[in-house]
Amino acid sequence: MDSKKPWEIHDALTSDKLCTVGSLLADIRRKALDVYDPDEGDGTWCNECTIYQRTLNILKRSNDSYPWLRISDTGLYFVMFIGDIPVRYYKGQFDKPNKRSLTIRTDELIPHEQLCLLDPENFHWYWRIILETDENRMASRIGIAQFREGTEVMRNLWTFPQHAITNISLVTAEKREPTILALPTISLKTKDTEDGKEVGNG
Amino acid sequence: MAESEQFFGNRLRVARTFNGYTLAEVGEAICTTRQYIQKLEVDDSCSPPPITTVDALASLLHVEPGFFYSPLLDEVQEEECHFRKAKTTPVNIRTRARSYGTFFGQILKYVDSQVDLPTLKIPVENVPSPQSLNIEHIEKIAEKSRLAWNLHPDEPIHNVTRTLENAGCVVTTFHGVSEKVDAFSFIRSRAVIVSNTAKGNTARSRFDRAHEGGHVVLHRGIESGDPLLDEQANQFASAFLLPRSAFIREFPKNNKLYWPKILEMSKRWGVSLQALIRRAYDLGIIDPVKYRYAHVYINKYIKEDVLASIAPPEEVPEILPQVISLLRDSKGLMVSDIAESLHVKPEVLNSFGIFDSPGSNPPKNVIYLEKHRKTPELSRAGKI
């Protein structure tokens, strides 16, 4: 089956909105990593907690700037709403989803079912934003995909464009390898090229 | 050699400084006085020295006696020579380095008479004068240079030396003058870049050559000596080796300097850590406090073995070895034959890294006429 774009499934999931969310998530991570200092005793677990708390805080505050974005926070997990579409997010690899993040929570279940009551094709499919990181734990790739309820089966993966998310493109733009130039070309002087040229230093 | 032929003292001076001798040392070595040597060098009306003196001078200075008997018309002058770090290079060292330039100019003239070399590709014709040239101009000229020289605007330069040679410069190295001279350049019929390999720092050598390339692009026909020119050539080298768009993308943006990534960048782009940090500072990615801290950190905490592991491979000039091979294969000329045409000993050519390749004797069953077909100019005493 052909892969569909998120906005082809739900109008609210436009690329602009998704890129805005992606940019926020990457930016939160970058700023939190700026203060990460293993020399002072910071651990990655502690830093990831900071990132989680900041994500909650920023997404809550973002509702002022982006009325289409809100979250439902139970204290143990949160669900993001883009328009009316419930979306959760996890940090990990696209093809190795975090099982805990695939669990369907009540705050997500009810809105999703209401949304898809008349949409059997998507009824059992839940949205997840996936944030991949590089060796420095900076965001390297962000995507959104549907996962079948209770499984790791994924479909309709859409990767956010790098150029649309500044701080992602900053760290992940393709690194070009150097061009290897050919040796300089030299040739024996011909009669023609010798004409009119001085020979010797006199 | 007839004693009546004119002895050219400037050739003696160039040969003496090339070999690193003082007047007194030459006088002592050939059992005469410092004053006499000086007189020979500067007083054109002085009567020619006896043949035994000429022979002794030639032997001491690694040239043939005929070397002294023709005018030296192409001596590299101070004002046309762009020295890297001109401010701190002592005059005597600059003089010696210039004599290297003069000798190399003679070799190049011979090469030019035999071989067609790449023509000089100037990326920007109407470069503003140094006084009106600003950083933005230099960034753009560096970007245009990359395009004109077949490089992508956003990629590391695999081999700076080859890039410059393809662009029509001739690059050579010298050894043993002084560590105080990093590199210098001058432009005659073609651009010549001479760099010192004494320090053995390959990243530094790449930057030195890019710096001299900057003089070739930005300062053709402009008298050297103004520190502003050196500063602009440094800016060019920095922009040429580390193009700003790619640099801003790749330089780690952490609050604290993230050294593993910085070391990786240094290796990938083939520049020293100092050059990398300076670029970050110039582009406003790091503030003066971090810039200063970074320098202290590099000097204090980054060990030699780490630096060695990120150093780019050594770059060697490739045009001249190719010329030597071509002349050997096509005309049967060996380095000793070229030296003979120039009235110098092969050691002089060797000092520029010009050697016969091992086992490179021409076939014994071929008689090359080239050796016997010298032009009238070349056959005259001292003519090169």
XYZ file of C-alpha atoms in Angstrom:
586
model
C 0.000 0.000 0.000
C 1.270 3.484 -0.836
C 2.409 5.531 2.106
C 0.208 8.525 2.876
C 1.290 11.853 4.228
C -0.059 12.767 7.694
C -2.169 15.625 6.295
C -3.726 13.219 3.814
C -5.048 11.243 6.775
C -5.905 14.097 9.147
C -6.179 17.652 7.906
C -4.834 19.017 11.172
C -1.474 17.324 10.738
C -0.025 19.791 8.265
C 3.664 19.846 7.521
C 3.959 23.371 8.969
C 2.511 22.326 12.289
C 4.555 19.154 12.415
C 7.736 21.049 11.632
C 6.945 23.538 14.372
C 6.582 20.718 16.874
C 9.754 19.061 15.590
C 11.645 22.312 15.915
C 10.453 22.769 19.501
C 11.484 19.250 20.465
C 14.915 19.557 18.866
C 15.474 22.973 20.387
C 14.560 21.827 23.890
C 17.023 18.974 23.559
C 19.801 21.190 22.239
C 19.413 23.719 25.026
C 19.299 21.047 27.700
C 22.454 19.487 26.283
C 24.157 22.855 26.426
C 24.051 22.737 30.208
C 24.956 19.071 30.381
C 28.381 18.849 31.957
C 29.701 15.374 32.744
C 32.849 16.948 34.219
C 30.655 18.396 36.951
C 28.976 15.059 37.584
C 25.923 15.285 35.324
C 24.665 11.933 34.113
C 22.675 11.236 30.986
C 19.683 9.985 33.016
C 19.529 13.265 34.921
C 19.888 15.198 31.671
C 17.123 13.216 29.963
C 14.869 13.998 32.940
C 15.623 17.673 32.417
C 14.720 17.312 28.748
C 11.438 15.596 29.654
C 10.489 18.282 32.168
C 11.410 21.061 29.787
C 9.438 19.416 26.991
C 6.352 19.366 29.196
C 6.864 22.953 30.209
C 7.544 24.314 26.726
C 4.676 22.422 25.125
C 2.304 23.728 27.779
C 3.468 27.275 27.233
C 3.411 26.898 23.466
C -0.360 26.889 23.530
C -0.166 30.688 23.803
C 1.766 30.920 20.546
C 0.216 27.923 18.833
C -3.433 27.516 19.805
C -3.584 24.271 17.822
C -1.039 22.699 20.164
C -1.838 21.532 23.666
C -0.973 18.666 25.969
C -2.716 16.485 28.454
C -0.386 15.743 31.352
C -1.166 13.076 33.929
C 2.172 13.373 35.689
C 3.254 9.935 34.499
C 2.987 10.574 30.789
C 1.665 13.227 28.500
C -0.250 13.257 25.272
C 0.190 16.013 22.744
C -2.743 17.255 20.686
C -2.142 18.804 17.298
C -5.542 20.212 16.544
C -7.688 17.384 17.855
C -5.303 14.633 16.914
C -3.652 12.856 19.845
C 0.032 12.234 19.237
C 2.638 10.895 21.582
C 6.351 11.028 21.058
C 9.344 8.947 21.911
C 13.078 9.229 21.587
C 14.549 6.253 19.815
C 14.982 4.744 16.428
C 12.387 4.795 13.686
C 12.494 1.048 13.204
C 12.869 0.130 16.880
C 9.970 1.784 18.675
C 9.972 2.101 22.401
C 7.389 -0.439 23.587
C 6.397 1.669 26.577
C 5.698 4.573 24.283
C 3.467 2.402 22.131
C 1.149 1.639 25.024
C -2.193 3.328 24.483
C -3.085 5.589 27.388
C -6.568 6.594 28.386
C -5.945 10.246 27.609
C -5.065 9.203 24.104
C -7.543 6.362 23.621
C -10.818 8.230 24.070
C -10.047 11.218 21.836
C -8.595 8.895 19.209
C -11.612 6.607 19.127
C -13.955 9.582 18.945
C -11.954 10.961 16.086
C -11.933 7.696 14.165
C -15.386 6.338 14.924
C -16.307 6.759 11.303
C -12.836 6.037 10.008
C -12.221 2.282 10.278
C -9.063 2.521 8.225
C -7.361 4.497 10.971
C -9.267 3.311 13.987
C -6.543 0.984 15.242
C -3.649 3.183 14.196
C -2.069 5.667 16.640
C 0.283 8.507 15.864
C 3.798 8.686 17.271
C 6.427 11.329 16.709
C 9.856 9.718 16.764
C 12.997 11.659 17.560
C 16.295 10.034 16.657
C 19.509 11.303 18.172
C 23.147 11.200 17.170
C 26.092 10.129 19.297
C 25.943 13.455 21.124
C 22.244 12.923 21.897
C 21.341 15.853 19.665
C 18.259 15.466 17.451
C 19.386 14.021 14.154
C 16.063 13.005 12.547
C 12.421 13.435 13.387
C 9.486 11.629 11.872
C 5.844 10.829 12.484
C 4.196 7.482 11.823
C 1.145 5.439 12.678
C 1.539 2.336 14.859
C -1.060 -0.392 15.002
C -2.566 -0.642 18.452
C -0.569 -2.912 20.733
C 2.021 -3.788 18.086
C 5.224 -2.455 16.594
C 3.763 -2.439 13.099
C 4.368 0.955 11.582
C 2.935 2.658 8.491
C 2.805 6.062 6.804
C 6.132 7.221 8.144
C 6.862 10.803 7.193
C 10.294 12.249 7.964
C 10.390 15.943 8.751
C 12.387 17.941 6.220
C 15.731 18.952 7.625
C 15.667 22.435 6.160
C 12.354 23.165 7.828
C 13.755 22.626 11.297
C 16.704 24.908 11.714
C 18.414 23.368 14.645
C 18.061 19.933 13.181
C 19.609 20.919 9.898
C 22.413 22.580 11.807
C 23.570 19.328 13.261
C 22.585 16.896 10.601
C 22.988 18.491 7.181
C 24.725 16.126 4.878
C 28.473 16.264 5.235
C 30.096 16.321 1.858
C 33.216 14.328 1.314
C 36.062 16.131 -0.435
C 36.441 16.041 -4.192
C 39.694 14.442 -5.224
C 41.147 16.515 -8.025
C 43.192 14.966 -10.793
C 46.924 15.592 -10.971
C 47.867 18.895 -12.632
C 48.203 18.437 -16.378
C 51.541 19.158 -17.982
C 52.804 18.534 -21.486
C 55.944 19.016 -23.482
C 56.159 22.324 -25.251
C 55.288 22.094 -28.883
C 56.852 24.234 -31.568
C 53.754 26.457 -31.510
C 53.804 27.106 -27.798
C 57.523 27.859 -27.848
C 57.144 30.590 -30.464
C 57.333 34.063 -29.052
C 58.381 32.907 -25.629
C 61.630 33.771 -24.038
C 64.014 30.942 -23.321
C 66.643 31.395 -20.645
C 66.992 34.394 -18.427
C 68.910 36.683 -20.660
C 86.464 30.787 -18.430
C 88.225 33.874 -19.655
C 89.136 36.273 -16.889
C 88.028 39.183 -19.017
C 84.408 38.073 -18.853
C 82.339 40.040 -16.412
C 81.842 38.508 -12.996
C 78.372 39.313 -11.627
C 78.548 39.960 -7.922
C 74.817 39.741 -7.366
C 75.001 36.089 -8.386
C 77.669 35.542 -5.748
C 75.459 37.242 -3.156
C 72.425 35.143 -4.066
C 74.439 31.911 -4.033
C 76.023 32.850 -0.705
C 72.723 33.684 0.993
C 71.115 30.601 -0.565
C 73.732 28.491 1.189
C 73.335 30.412 4.428
C 76.872 31.768 4.607
C 77.914 35.150 5.935
C 80.502 37.228 4.080
C 83.054 36.360 6.741
C 82.374 32.639 6.476
C 82.860 32.645 2.718
C 86.015 34.753 3.062
C 87.437 32.391 5.627
C 86.502 29.283 3.666
C 88.339 30.369 0.550
C 91.252 31.989 2.390
C 90.456 35.597 1.669
C 88.768 38.416 3.534
C 85.187 39.365 4.246
C 85.882 42.746 2.657
C 87.007 41.178 -0.609
C 83.909 39.033 -0.851
C 81.748 42.058 -0.162
C 83.606 44.025 -2.835
C 83.015 41.232 -5.334
C 79.334 41.274 -4.498
C 78.647 44.995 -4.660
C 81.346 46.629 -6.755
C 80.702 46.067 -10.438
C 83.906 47.919 -11.342
C 85.982 45.500 -9.312
C 88.362 43.458 -11.468
C 87.208 39.852 -11.987
C 88.512 37.396 -9.426
C 91.126 34.841 -10.502
C 89.827 31.543 -11.838
C 91.077 29.693 -8.778
C 88.949 31.969 -6.592
C 85.932 31.461 -8.828
C 86.428 27.702 -8.735
C 86.674 27.777 -4.952
C 83.555 29.922 -4.658
C 81.678 27.649 -7.048
C 82.711 24.565 -5.137
C 81.749 26.068 -1.802
C 78.399 27.382 -3.038
C 77.312 24.315 -5.049
C 77.320 26.014 -8.428
C 79.439 25.785 -11.572
C 81.970 28.569 -12.275
C 79.902 29.616 -15.293
C 77.088 30.544 -12.896
C 78.824 33.835 -12.065
C 79.300 35.076 -15.613
C 75.899 36.228 -16.738
C 73.637 38.967 -15.471
C 71.039 38.044 -12.891
C 67.918 39.689 -14.187
C 65.250 37.910 -12.215
C 66.229 38.280 -8.609
C 63.217 38.111 -6.336
C 62.859 41.489 -4.674
C 61.701 42.195 -1.162
C 58.691 44.247 -2.235
C 57.277 41.548 -4.518
C 57.604 38.786 -1.987
C 54.753 38.071 0.416
C 56.162 36.529 3.567
C 53.933 34.698 5.942
C 54.413 36.521 9.262
C 56.524 39.220 7.592
C 56.477 41.311 10.767
C 58.387 38.785 12.822
C 60.712 37.337 10.206
C 64.267 38.720 10.616
C 65.745 40.460 7.577
C 68.614 37.998 7.126
C 66.196 35.095 7.136
C 63.992 36.861 4.604
C 67.063 37.496 2.443
C 67.975 33.850 2.514
C 64.447 32.803 1.723
C 64.375 35.254 -1.191
C 67.527 33.696 -2.581
C 65.639 30.391 -2.546
C 62.937 32.167 -4.488
C 65.490 33.482 -6.985
C 66.996 30.054 -7.541
C 63.590 28.510 -7.869
C 62.617 31.221 -10.338
C 65.599 30.170 -12.474
C 64.575 26.527 -12.321
C 61.047 27.458 -13.240
C 62.194 29.520 -16.175
C 64.016 26.480 -17.487
C 60.968 24.297 -16.895
C 58.742 26.831 -18.637
C 60.992 26.688 -21.675
C 60.485 22.933 -21.899
C 57.013 22.164 -20.622
C 53.533 23.677 -20.696
C 52.283 23.970 -17.135
C 48.687 24.678 -16.028
C 47.736 28.271 -16.703
C 46.894 30.559 -13.807
C 43.157 30.590 -13.119
C 42.296 33.829 -11.397
C 38.827 33.505 -9.882
C 38.100 37.227 -9.554
C 39.571 39.788 -11.918
C 38.682 43.086 -10.293
C 39.600 42.642 -6.662
C 39.147 45.848 -4.622
C 42.317 47.456 -3.273
C 43.473 46.129 0.113
C 42.252 49.298 1.818
C 38.703 48.835 0.566
C 38.643 45.047 0.791
C 36.396 43.908 3.647
C 35.705 40.549 5.247
C 32.563 39.990 3.209
C 34.526 40.569 -0.019
C 37.120 38.044 1.096
C 34.495 35.449 2.043
C 32.888 35.799 -1.389
C 36.225 35.702 -3.216
C 37.156 32.542 -1.302
C 33.830 30.993 -2.314
C 34.370 31.976 -5.953
C 37.888 30.567 -5.801
C 36.493 27.225 -4.730
C 34.103 27.181 -7.666
C 36.729 28.379 -10.155
C 39.104 25.686 -8.933
C 36.585 22.845 -9.261
C 35.742 22.470 -5.595
C 32.285 22.325 -4.069
C 31.522 25.347 -1.860
C 30.793 23.152 1.148
C 33.343 20.387 1.239
C 36.731 19.893 2.861
C 39.705 20.348 0.544
C 41.365 17.017 0.001
C 44.714 18.447 -1.125
C 45.405 22.184 -0.946
C 48.698 21.849 -2.791
C 47.166 20.004 -5.720
C 44.302 22.491 -5.821
C 46.722 25.402 -6.092
C 48.862 23.620 -8.662
C 45.797 22.859 -10.766
C 44.929 26.547 -10.477
C 48.237 27.448 -12.102
C 50.497 28.054 -9.103
C 53.767 26.218 -8.733
C 54.387 25.029 -5.213
C 57.742 24.063 -3.823
C 59.254 23.456 -0.442
C 62.500 24.380 1.182
C 64.294 22.941 4.130
C 66.670 24.248 6.701
C 66.400 28.011 6.175
C 64.755 28.784 9.465
C 61.609 27.843 11.265
C 60.847 31.546 11.333
C 59.839 31.500 7.668
C 56.620 29.565 7.187
C 56.049 30.340 3.550
C 56.269 33.062 0.971
C 55.039 33.699 -2.533
C 55.763 35.854 -5.525
C 54.338 36.213 -8.986
C 56.362 36.348 -12.152
C 55.242 34.723 -15.361
C 53.464 32.398 -12.954
C 52.663 32.338 -9.268
C 55.201 30.615 -7.060
C 54.461 29.450 -3.538
C 57.387 28.362 -1.422
C 56.673 26.742 1.914
C 58.845 25.518 4.729
C 58.544 21.923 5.803
C 60.821 22.371 8.810
C 58.039 22.403 11.385
C 56.509 19.164 10.198
C 53.013 20.407 10.973
C 50.907 19.281 8.042
C 47.770 21.199 9.014
C 49.864 24.321 9.351
C 51.464 23.741 5.944
C 48.028 23.518 4.328
C 47.050 26.798 5.925
C 50.358 28.402 4.886
C 49.788 27.431 1.273
C 46.190 28.608 1.341
C 47.453 31.873 2.828
C 49.892 32.308 -0.050
C 47.102 31.369 -2.452
C 45.237 34.265 -0.857
C 48.031 36.651 -1.827
C 47.924 35.314 -5.380
C 44.175 35.895 -5.611
C 43.896 39.137 -3.652
C 47.191 40.951 -4.031
C 48.569 40.505 -7.535
C 50.740 43.465 -8.436
C 50.538 44.984 -4.970
C 53.758 45.784 -3.152
C 54.211 43.545 -0.131
C 55.099 44.582 3.396
C 51.812 45.960 4.706
C 50.601 43.818 7.642
C 47.071 44.353 6.335
C 47.898 42.116 3.366
C 48.913 39.290 5.671
C 45.745 39.688 7.676
C 43.648 39.531 4.515
C 45.529 36.478 3.264
C 44.818 34.806 6.609
C 41.142 35.622 6.280
C 41.157 34.191 2.777
C 42.873 30.983 3.927
C 40.399 30.601 6.755
C 37.390 31.154 4.487
C 38.848 28.989 1.733
C 39.609 26.017 3.978
C 36.529 26.365 6.197
C 33.617 27.731 4.140
C 31.240 29.524 6.451
C 27.965 27.767 5.623
C 29.329 24.284 6.190
C 31.341 25.440 9.182
C 28.335 26.962 10.932
C 26.393 23.765 10.312
C 29.078 21.488 11.646
C 30.607 23.387 14.541
C 29.106 22.053 17.791
C 26.713 24.551 19.364
C 26.939 23.289 22.922
C 27.257 25.865 25.644
C 30.566 24.313 26.606
C 33.158 23.598 23.943
C 32.593 20.011 22.896
C 36.136 18.840 22.186
C 35.471 15.411 20.642
C 33.434 17.066 17.909
C 35.973 19.878 17.490
C 38.802 17.353 17.096
C 36.735 15.432 14.573
C 36.147 18.636 12.611
C 39.829 19.486 12.701
C 40.621 16.094 11.182
C 37.822 16.225 8.619
C 38.720 19.703 7.363
C 42.502 19.291 7.592
C 43.112 22.392 9.674
C 44.756 22.963 13.024
C 42.624 23.278 16.155
C 43.788 26.869 16.449
C 42.587 27.688 12.930
C 39.267 26.008 13.645
C 38.714 27.908 16.869
C 39.720 31.153 15.216
C 37.168 30.567 12.468
C 34.477 29.910 15.070
C 35.419 33.154 16.779
C 35.489 35.161 13.547
C 32.070 33.845 12.611
C 30.679 34.786 16.006
C 29.956 31.206 17.074
C 32.095 31.523 20.177
C 32.689 34.631 22.271
C 36.088 36.066 23.277
C 36.023 34.256 26.630
C 35.544 30.864 24.999
C 38.105 31.729 22.339
C 40.705 32.488 24.971
C 39.749 29.449 27.025
C 40.009 27.250 23.925
C 43.580 28.360 23.245
C 44.639 27.670 26.795
C 42.874 24.299 26.676
C 44.576 23.293 23.414
C 48.031 24.195 24.706
C 47.526 22.626 28.084
C 45.381 19.547 27.594
C 45.621 18.362 24.005
C 48.608 16.097 23.824
C 50.965 15.569 20.906
C 49.721 12.054 20.192
C 46.154 13.327 19.904
C 47.280 16.091 17.567
C 49.217 13.548 15.501
C 46.116 11.387 15.185
C 44.088 14.205 13.664
C 46.828 15.690 11.456
C 46.127 15.620 7.720
C 48.506 13.640 5.518
C 51.548 15.452 4.229
C 51.033 17.169 0.891
C 53.868 17.219 -1.567
C 54.141 19.391 -4.664
C 53.333 17.298 -7.718
C 54.103 19.452 -10.735
C 57.880 19.400 -10.546
C 58.205 15.626 -10.045
C 55.922 15.219 -13.052
C 58.097 17.585 -15.074
C 61.219 15.661 -14.125
C 59.626 12.375 -15.165
C 58.387 13.871 -18.430
C 61.774 15.325 -19.341
C 63.466 12.050 -18.484
C 61.025 9.917 -20.465
C 60.752 12.156 -23.487
C 64.147 13.792 -23.730
C 66.366 11.614 -21.594
C 67.182 14.534 -19.324
C 68.166 13.718 -15.783
C 68.343 16.120 -12.851
C 72.095 16.420 -13.392
C 71.470 17.562 -16.983
C 69.019 20.202 -15.825
C 71.474 21.329 -13.163
C 74.173 21.594 -15.802
C 71.958 23.809 -17.948
C 71.412 26.045 -14.951
C 75.134 26.043 -14.033
C 74.434 24.692 -10.593
C 75.178 21.422 -8.839
C 72.354 18.858 -8.563
C 72.300 19.494 -4.792
C 70.697 22.861 -5.497
C 67.817 21.157 -7.260
C 67.672 18.531 -4.555
C 67.070 21.263 -1.986
C 63.773 21.962 -3.742
C 62.818 18.313 -3.562
C 63.815 17.733 -7.194
C 65.350 14.277 -7.462
C 65.567 11.603 -10.089
C 63.069 8.950 -9.166
C 64.780 5.744 -8.005
C 65.831 3.490 -10.854
C 64.895 6.148 -13.338
C 67.864 6.041 -15.654
C 66.804 6.508 -19.270
C 67.067 3.461 -21.520
C 70.680 2.804 -22.547
C 69.812 1.878 -26.114
C 68.289 5.296 -26.872
C 70.365 8.302 -27.827
C 68.555 11.480 -26.866
C 69.484 14.424 -29.036
C 68.133 16.953 -26.571
C 71.314 16.940 -24.494
C 73.327 17.912 -27.545
C 70.847 20.442 -28.900
C 71.254 23.416 -26.616
C 69.868 26.729 -27.753
C 72.355 29.567 -28.328
C 71.021 31.283 -25.220
C 71.454 28.250 -23.055
C 74.906 27.526 -24.304
C 76.230 30.933 -23.368
C 78.154 30.931 -20.134
C 75.899 31.312 -17.169
C 72.723 31.524 -19.227
C 69.946 29.553 -17.714
